[in-house]
XYZ file of C-alpha atoms in Angstrom:
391
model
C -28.857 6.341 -0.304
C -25.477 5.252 0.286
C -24.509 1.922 -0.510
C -24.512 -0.465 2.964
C -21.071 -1.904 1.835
C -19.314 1.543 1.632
C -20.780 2.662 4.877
C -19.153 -0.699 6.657
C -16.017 -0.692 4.619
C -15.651 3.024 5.625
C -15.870 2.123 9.252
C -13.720 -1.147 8.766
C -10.869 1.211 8.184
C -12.029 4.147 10.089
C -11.237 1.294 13.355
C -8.303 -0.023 11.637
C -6.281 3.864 11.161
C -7.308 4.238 15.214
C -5.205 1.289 16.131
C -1.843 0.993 17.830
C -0.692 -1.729 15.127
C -2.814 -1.041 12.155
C -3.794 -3.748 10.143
C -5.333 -3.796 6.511
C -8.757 -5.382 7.125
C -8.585 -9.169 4.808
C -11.328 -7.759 2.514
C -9.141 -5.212 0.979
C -6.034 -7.438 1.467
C -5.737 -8.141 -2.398
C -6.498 -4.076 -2.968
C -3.777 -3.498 -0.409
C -1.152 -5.809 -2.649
C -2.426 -4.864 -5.966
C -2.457 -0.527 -4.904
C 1.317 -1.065 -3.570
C 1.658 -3.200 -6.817
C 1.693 0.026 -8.603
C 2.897 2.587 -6.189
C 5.908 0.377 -5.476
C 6.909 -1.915 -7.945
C 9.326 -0.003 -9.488
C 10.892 1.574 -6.458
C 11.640 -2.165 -5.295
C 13.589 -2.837 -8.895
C 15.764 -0.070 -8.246
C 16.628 -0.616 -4.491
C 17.163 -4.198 -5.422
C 19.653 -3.763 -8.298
C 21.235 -0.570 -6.014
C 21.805 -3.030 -3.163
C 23.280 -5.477 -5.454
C 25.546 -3.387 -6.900
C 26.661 -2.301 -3.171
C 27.269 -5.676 -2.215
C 29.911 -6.439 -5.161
C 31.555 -3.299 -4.680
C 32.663 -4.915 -1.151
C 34.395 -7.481 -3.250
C 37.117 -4.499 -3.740
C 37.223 -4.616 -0.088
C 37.812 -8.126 0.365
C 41.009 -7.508 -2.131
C 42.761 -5.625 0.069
C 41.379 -7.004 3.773
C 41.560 -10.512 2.097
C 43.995 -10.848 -0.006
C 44.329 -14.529 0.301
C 40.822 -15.108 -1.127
C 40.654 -11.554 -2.869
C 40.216 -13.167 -6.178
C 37.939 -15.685 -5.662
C 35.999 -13.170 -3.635
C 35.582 -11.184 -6.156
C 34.559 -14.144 -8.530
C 31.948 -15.352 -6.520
C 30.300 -11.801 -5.671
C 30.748 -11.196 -9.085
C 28.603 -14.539 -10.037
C 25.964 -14.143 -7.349
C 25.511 -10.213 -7.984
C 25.006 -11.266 -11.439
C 22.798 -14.260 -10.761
C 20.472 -11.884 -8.322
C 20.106 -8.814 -10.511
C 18.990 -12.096 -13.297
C 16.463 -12.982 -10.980
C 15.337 -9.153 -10.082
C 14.860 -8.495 -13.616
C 12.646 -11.790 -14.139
C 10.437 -10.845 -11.015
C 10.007 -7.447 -12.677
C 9.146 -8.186 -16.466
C 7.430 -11.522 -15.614
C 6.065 -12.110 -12.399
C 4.889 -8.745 -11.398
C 4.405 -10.085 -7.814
C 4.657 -7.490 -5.445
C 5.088 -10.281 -2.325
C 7.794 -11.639 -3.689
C 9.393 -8.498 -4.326
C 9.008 -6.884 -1.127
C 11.045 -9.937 0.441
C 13.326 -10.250 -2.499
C 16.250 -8.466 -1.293
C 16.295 -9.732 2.659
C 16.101 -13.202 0.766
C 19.110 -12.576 -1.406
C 20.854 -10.891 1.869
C 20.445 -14.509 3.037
C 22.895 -16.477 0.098
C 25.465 -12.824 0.409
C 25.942 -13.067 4.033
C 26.619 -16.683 3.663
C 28.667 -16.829 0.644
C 30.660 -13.485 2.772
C 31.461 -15.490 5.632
C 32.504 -18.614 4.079
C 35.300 -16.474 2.208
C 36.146 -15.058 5.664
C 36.575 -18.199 7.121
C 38.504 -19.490 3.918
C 41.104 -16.186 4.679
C 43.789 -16.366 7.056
C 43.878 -12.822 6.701
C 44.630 -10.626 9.971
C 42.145 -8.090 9.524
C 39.267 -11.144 9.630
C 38.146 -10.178 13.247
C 37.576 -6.388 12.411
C 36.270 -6.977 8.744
C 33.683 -9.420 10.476
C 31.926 -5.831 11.861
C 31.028 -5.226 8.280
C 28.511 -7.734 8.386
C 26.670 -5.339 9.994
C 25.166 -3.849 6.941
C 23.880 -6.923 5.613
C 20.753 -7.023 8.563
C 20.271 -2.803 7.647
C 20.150 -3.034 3.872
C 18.026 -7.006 4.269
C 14.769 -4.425 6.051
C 15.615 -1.339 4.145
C 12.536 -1.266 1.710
C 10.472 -3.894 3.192
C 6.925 -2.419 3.107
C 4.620 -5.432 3.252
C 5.106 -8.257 4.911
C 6.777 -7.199 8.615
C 6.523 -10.768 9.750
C 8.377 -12.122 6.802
C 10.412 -9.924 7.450
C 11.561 -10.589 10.710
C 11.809 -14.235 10.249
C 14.350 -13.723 7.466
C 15.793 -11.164 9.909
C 16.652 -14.137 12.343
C 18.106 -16.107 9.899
C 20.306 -13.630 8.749
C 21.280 -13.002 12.442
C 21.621 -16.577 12.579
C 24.233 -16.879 10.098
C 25.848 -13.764 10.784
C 26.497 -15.237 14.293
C 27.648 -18.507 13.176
C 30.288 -17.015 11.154
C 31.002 -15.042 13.439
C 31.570 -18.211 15.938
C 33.667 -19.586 13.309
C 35.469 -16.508 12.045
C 37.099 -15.986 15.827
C 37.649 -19.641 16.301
C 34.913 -19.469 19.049
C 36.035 -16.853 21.510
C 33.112 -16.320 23.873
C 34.434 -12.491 24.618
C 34.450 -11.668 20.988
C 31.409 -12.921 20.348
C 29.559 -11.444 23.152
C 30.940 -8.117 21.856
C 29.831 -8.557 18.868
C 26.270 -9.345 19.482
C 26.457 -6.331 21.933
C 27.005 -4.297 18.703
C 24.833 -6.668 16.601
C 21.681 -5.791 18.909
C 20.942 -2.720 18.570
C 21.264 -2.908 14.882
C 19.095 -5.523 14.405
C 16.579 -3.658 16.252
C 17.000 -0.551 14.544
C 17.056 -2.101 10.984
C 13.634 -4.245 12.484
C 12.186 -0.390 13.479
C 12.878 0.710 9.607
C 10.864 -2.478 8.898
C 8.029 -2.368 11.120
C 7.751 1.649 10.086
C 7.856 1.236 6.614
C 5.196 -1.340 6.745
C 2.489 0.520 9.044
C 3.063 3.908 7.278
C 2.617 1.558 3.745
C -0.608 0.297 5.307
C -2.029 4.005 6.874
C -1.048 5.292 2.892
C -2.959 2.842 1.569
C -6.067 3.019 4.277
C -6.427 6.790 3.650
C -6.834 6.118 -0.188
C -9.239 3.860 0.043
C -10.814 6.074 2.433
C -10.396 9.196 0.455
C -11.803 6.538 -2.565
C -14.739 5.838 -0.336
C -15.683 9.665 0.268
C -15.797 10.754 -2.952
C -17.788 7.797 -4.178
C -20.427 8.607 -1.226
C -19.965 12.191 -1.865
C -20.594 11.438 -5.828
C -23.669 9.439 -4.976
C -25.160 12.254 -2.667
C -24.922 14.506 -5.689
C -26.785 12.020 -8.125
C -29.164 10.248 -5.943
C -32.095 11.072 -4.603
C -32.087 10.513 -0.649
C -35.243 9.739 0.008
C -35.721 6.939 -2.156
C -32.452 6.142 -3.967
C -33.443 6.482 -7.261
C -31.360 9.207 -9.794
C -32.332 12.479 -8.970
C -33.587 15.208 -11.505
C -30.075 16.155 -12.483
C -28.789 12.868 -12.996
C -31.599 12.092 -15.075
C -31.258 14.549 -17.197
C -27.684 14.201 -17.415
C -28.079 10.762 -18.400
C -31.462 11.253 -20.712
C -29.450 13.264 -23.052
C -26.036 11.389 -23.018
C -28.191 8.886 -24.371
C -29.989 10.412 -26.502
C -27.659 12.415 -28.524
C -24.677 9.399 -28.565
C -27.144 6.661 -30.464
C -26.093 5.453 -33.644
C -27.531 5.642 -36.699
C -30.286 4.775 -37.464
C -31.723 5.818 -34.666
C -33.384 3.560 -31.886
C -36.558 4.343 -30.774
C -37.087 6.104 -27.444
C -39.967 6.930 -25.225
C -40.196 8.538 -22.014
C -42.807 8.189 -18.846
C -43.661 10.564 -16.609
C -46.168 9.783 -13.602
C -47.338 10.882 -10.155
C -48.911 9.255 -6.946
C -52.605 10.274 -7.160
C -53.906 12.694 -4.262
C -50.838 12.323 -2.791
C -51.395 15.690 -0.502
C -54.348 13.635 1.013
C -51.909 10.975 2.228
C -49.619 13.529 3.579
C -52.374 15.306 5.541
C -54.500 11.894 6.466
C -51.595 9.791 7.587
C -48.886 12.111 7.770
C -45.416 13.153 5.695
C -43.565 10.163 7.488
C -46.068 7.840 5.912
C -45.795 9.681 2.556
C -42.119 9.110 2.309
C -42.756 5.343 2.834
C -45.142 5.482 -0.163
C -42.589 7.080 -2.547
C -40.175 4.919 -1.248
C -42.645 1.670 -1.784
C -43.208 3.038 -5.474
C -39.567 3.653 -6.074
C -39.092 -0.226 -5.176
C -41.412 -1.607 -6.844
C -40.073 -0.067 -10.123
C -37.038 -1.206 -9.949
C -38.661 -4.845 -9.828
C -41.008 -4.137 -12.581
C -38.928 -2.360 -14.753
C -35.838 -3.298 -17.306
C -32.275 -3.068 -16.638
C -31.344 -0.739 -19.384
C -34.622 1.762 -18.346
C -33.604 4.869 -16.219
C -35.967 6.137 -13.659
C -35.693 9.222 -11.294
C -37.440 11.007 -8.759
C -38.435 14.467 -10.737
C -39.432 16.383 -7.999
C -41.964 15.904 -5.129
C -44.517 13.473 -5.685
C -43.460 12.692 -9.528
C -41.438 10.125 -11.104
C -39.725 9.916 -14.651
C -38.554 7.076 -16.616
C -36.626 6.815 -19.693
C -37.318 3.739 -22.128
C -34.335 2.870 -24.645
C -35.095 0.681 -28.004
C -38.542 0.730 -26.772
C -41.298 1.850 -29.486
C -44.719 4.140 -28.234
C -46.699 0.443 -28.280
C -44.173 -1.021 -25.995
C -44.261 1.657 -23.725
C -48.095 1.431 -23.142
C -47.512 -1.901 -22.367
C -44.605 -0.897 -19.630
C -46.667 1.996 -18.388
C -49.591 -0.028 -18.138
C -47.653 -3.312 -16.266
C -46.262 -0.723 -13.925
C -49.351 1.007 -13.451
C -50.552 -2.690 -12.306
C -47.917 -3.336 -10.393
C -48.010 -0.362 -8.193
C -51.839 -0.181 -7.681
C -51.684 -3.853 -6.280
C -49.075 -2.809 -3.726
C -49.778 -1.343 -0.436
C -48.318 0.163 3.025
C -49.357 -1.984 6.204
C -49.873 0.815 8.408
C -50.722 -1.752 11.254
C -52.076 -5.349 11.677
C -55.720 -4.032 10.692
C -55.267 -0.939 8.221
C -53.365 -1.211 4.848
C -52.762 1.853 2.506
C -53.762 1.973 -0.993
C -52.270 4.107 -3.724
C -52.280 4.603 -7.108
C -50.453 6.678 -10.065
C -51.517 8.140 -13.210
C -48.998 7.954 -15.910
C -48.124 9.900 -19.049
C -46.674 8.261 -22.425
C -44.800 10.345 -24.663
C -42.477 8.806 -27.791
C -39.269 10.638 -29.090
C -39.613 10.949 -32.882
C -36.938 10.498 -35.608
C -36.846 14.337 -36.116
C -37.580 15.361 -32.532
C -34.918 14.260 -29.996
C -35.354 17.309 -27.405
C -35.521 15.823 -24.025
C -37.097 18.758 -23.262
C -39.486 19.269 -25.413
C -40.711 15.234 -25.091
C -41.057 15.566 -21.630
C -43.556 18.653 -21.743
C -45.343 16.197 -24.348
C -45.400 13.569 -21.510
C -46.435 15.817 -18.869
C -49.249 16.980 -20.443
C -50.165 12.999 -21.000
C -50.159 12.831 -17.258
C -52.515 15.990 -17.242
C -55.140 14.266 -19.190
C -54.630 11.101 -17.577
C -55.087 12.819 -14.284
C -58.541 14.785 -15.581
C -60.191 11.705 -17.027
C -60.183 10.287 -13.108
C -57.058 8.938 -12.089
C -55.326 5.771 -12.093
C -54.839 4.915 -15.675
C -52.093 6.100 -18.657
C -52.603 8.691 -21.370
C -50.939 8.944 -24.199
C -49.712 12.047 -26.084
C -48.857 10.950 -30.134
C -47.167 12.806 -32.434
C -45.560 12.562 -36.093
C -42.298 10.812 -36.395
């Protein structure tokens, strides 16, 4: 039986992946961060200190197109680079936050394109107006490796553009015609370096989605294999799987261990009185009310058909009369309302069987329980039996 909250989280982002714009649904928002947190982190420290590194090396540029200001250009990049890659490195050993990374280098694009044009309109340099089309690559490299936050994004986007096109106003001592051709080849930048954005994040989001997904199937998948459908307690292989891991990794001295084995009494007259439907409601009744009447640390299974088995850990043969005997209780008081005037009855018969210090074969304990059950069963029904042997 598949867990309800898979089965809706699995559609959550089964709708999500069909969407034009998809979206990572808010209850695996924090997954989302913490997955790219990972896959990411890393990538974003190198792009970072790349992109710094690119920026200063236009500080040999501005030696040659700006020679007025070449050396204090080349001061000033040389401080911020250095202040920026500080930062970077801080983010990366010490906060670890993946938000603040994503938008970490369009928010240091922000102090380079204004620290840029200030030295261009500190230059008297000729070249100025055709060195200003350089500032084109600060709005491509600000959305180069954004992969979270799109939004964010584009907001530091316009203020980039923003500054760009005041210095731009300033840099060509406001003419309107070389200004409107520079936004004309501004545009279609921005957009593009706004695509690279808006990709990067959606394809980050559908990665993520289909790993989670992927996550979800094989958990399902691994459930299906151990569970038993009908009533979505372990089935026989799980139980034995987990019987015997426990069983042979106890430490010493050795705990004591007993096992129960029990069946629904004339269980093939329910099925042909009432029906199989109404038979699977039965096991499924039984199977719930052991897990209410049973201990945390206790394993239980479905072992095939109409028969149950339960492992007891630290629990001594006395103890597990007691359980067997509460349970045995507990499930003979229940019932199945068939309808408003007709409830159904049902009872189990259960066999007691204790591992011994010497004997720890899951095997062999549970043909010592089963034939518990057998003389439980032959002395009428409805009560345990107990098989006891030599420690």
């Amino acid at each position: 039986m598949i867990n309800e909250y898979k089965k809706e989280s699995r559609a959550l982002i089964q709708k999500a992946l069909k969407g034009t714009f998809v979206r990572v649904p808010a209850q695996f928002r924090q997954e989302f961060f913490h997955y790219h947190r990972h896959q990411l982190f890393k990538f974003f420290f190198q792009v970072n200190i790349v992109a710094q590194l690119a920026y200063l090396s236009y500080a040999i540029a501005d030696w040659f197109m700006l020679p007025d200001v070449g050396l204090l250009a080349i001061g000033l990049k040389t401080a911020y680079t250095l202040l920026m890659m500080g930062i970077t490195w801080g983010i990366y050993t010490y906060s670890k936050s993946i938000l603040l990374f994503d938008l970490m280098l369009p928010l240091s694009i922000v102090g380079a394109s204004a620290l840029w044009f200030s030295l261009l309109n500190l230059s008297n340099s000729p070249d100025v107006p055709i060195y200003l089309y350089a500032s084109l690559v600060f709005i491509v490299l600000a959305n180069l490796c954004v992969q979270i936050r799109f939004k964010a994004a584009v907001l530091i986007s316009l203020c980039i553009s923003l500054i760009i096109l005041i210095g731009v106003y300033f840099a060509i001592s406001g003419n309107i015609h070389q200004l409107q051709l520079f936004i004309l080849i501004y545009s279609p930048v921005l957009l593009f370096s706004l695509y690279i954005s808006w990709n990067s994040t959606q394809k980050s989001r559908i990665v993520f989605l289909h790993s989670k997904l992927d996550q979800l199937n094989r958990e399902a998948l691994n459930i299906m294999a151990h569970t038993d459908v009908l009533t979505g307690l372990n089935n026989r292989r799980q139980f034995i799987q987990l019987a015997n891991y426990h069983i042979h990794h106890q430490s010493e001295p050795l705990q004591p261990l007993s096992l129960l084995i029990f069946d629904v009494d004339k269980f093939k007259n329910i099925n042909d009185q009432f029906g199989h439907y109404i038979g699977d409601h039965v096991l499924q009744q039984i199977a719930e009310t052991c897990r209410h009447t049973l201990r945390s640390q206790d394993i239980i299974a479905r072992f095939g058909g109409e028969e149950f088995i339960i492992l007891l850990p630290q629990t001594h043969l006395r103890q597990a009369q007691d359980i067997a005997e509460r349970l045995r209780r507990a499930i003979a008081d229940d019932y199945l309302e068939l309808d408003t005037l007709q409830k159904l009855k049902f009872t189990v018969s259960i066999g007691v069987a204790e591992f011994g210090q010497k004997n720890r074969d899951l095997q062999s304990v549970i043909r010592m329980a089963d034939q518990a059950l057998y003389q439980a069963k032959s002395a009428g029904r409805n009560q345990i039996s107990t098989y006891k042997t030599a420690s």
